[in-house]
Amino acid sequence: MTAQVSAADLVAMLQDSRARTLELVAGLDRAQRMGPQHDIVNPLLWEIGHLAWFHEQFILRGPDGHPPLMDGADALYDSARVPHATRWSIPLPALPETLAYMARVHAALIRRLADREPTPEEADLYQLVIFHEDMHDEAFTYTRQTLGYPAPAFAASASARPAGTGPWPGDVAVGGGTWRLGAEPGGGFVFDNEKWAHPVSVAPFRIARAPVTNAEFAAFVADGGYREAAYWDAEGARWRDGCGAEHPIYWTRRGTRDWTVRRFDRDAPLAPDQPVVHVSWHEANAYCRWAGRRLPTEAEWEAAAAGAPARDGTLDTAKRPYPWGEAAPTPERANLDGGHLGCVDVAAYPAGDSAWGCRQMLGNVWEWTASPFLPFPGFAPDAYKEYSEPAFGTRKVLRGGAWATRARMVDTAYRNFFGPDRRDVFAGFRTVAL
Ligand code: FE
């Protein structure tokens, strides 16, 4: 997230985000665009209309006072007003009308940027709606996985595998000290839940150089880890028994030792050195107990990603927006933006290492932390009031972004948050020594 964002930057981001949305809807038939009634995912047809509604709401209608560009849009697409379970039965416009509404709103937003540079406040609102679309695009991506649809086709696909293959075992030592957890003011757009950096004390710790791999997680499964009561706390055991989990959700046992894993609509052999993904916070914790490890706290994760050693080895207070420093992500540094359409080995991207030697702190998989999602001191909701506040206290913090996350949105201060039972998200984890 850059401090100075021009009208041209915003137009480019709006166009890029919308192109990704359309790629994610492409190739699906009418039934797939609605999908089955589901507890978590939305009908895609509803969700794309909601994106246009959100753009309108925060740019054209609120600040400019324009009337909606579709009659009755609030009753269809306002996520705060339209209960999740009803989104399959309300009279949604068909795809051509939905796309036409989206195009009208998009054109109005672009026109608004043609005449003059945005104020900083306007630039923040534009980024809010762009990142909102980016988040939904990531959700579309895992919805296609959840429902077993074909993999999306992204124009910006990566042609070559990144440098580095295989496992990346071992820990690094991170020095203790006072860490300023959260976003520092003056760095450009940030979400309300990252405001603002505040001191927290971090004791020295040892954290894995890489996320837990499929091979490592398979050893936990093979050792009876899902059945051993000692590894599951009461809530985790309730979750496990409620959904009948015996292994990660998309794994299928082949013979005594081997697994295949479903990726979108195909099964493939489990890649041993890729990070385990689509595991819930409960599964991550059970693995940690089995391994004699634990999840990092949110502050530890951030210190390992954004911190650097002071001359005496303690934790320097200076923060990096990216593990490698100030420069924005590139395809050489992190598996973001969907270019590989999935995970790569945990040893990949040596150029993206943090100052302590942690690899892939950004990209590949989101990483569960031990921390509940709570407001930082002095929290006040921003324009999008329903974003953070309703989720405080019931979710866990994830950090770092996944392969489908847009690089423009994520940095070392970005806080994602999901319930501990979610395993549809592109989430894995890394562990800390006890
Ligand atoms: Fe939304």
Coordinates of N, CA and C in Angstrom, one line a residue, residues 130 285 345:
I130 N -11.7 -1.0 -3.9 CA -10.9 -1.9 -4.7 C -10.5 -3.1 -3.9
N285 N -3.9 -26.2 15.7 CA -3.5 -26.3 17.1 C -3.3 -27.8 17.5
D345 N 6.3 -25.0 -3.4 CA 7.0 -25.6 -2.2 C 7.4 -24.5 -1.2

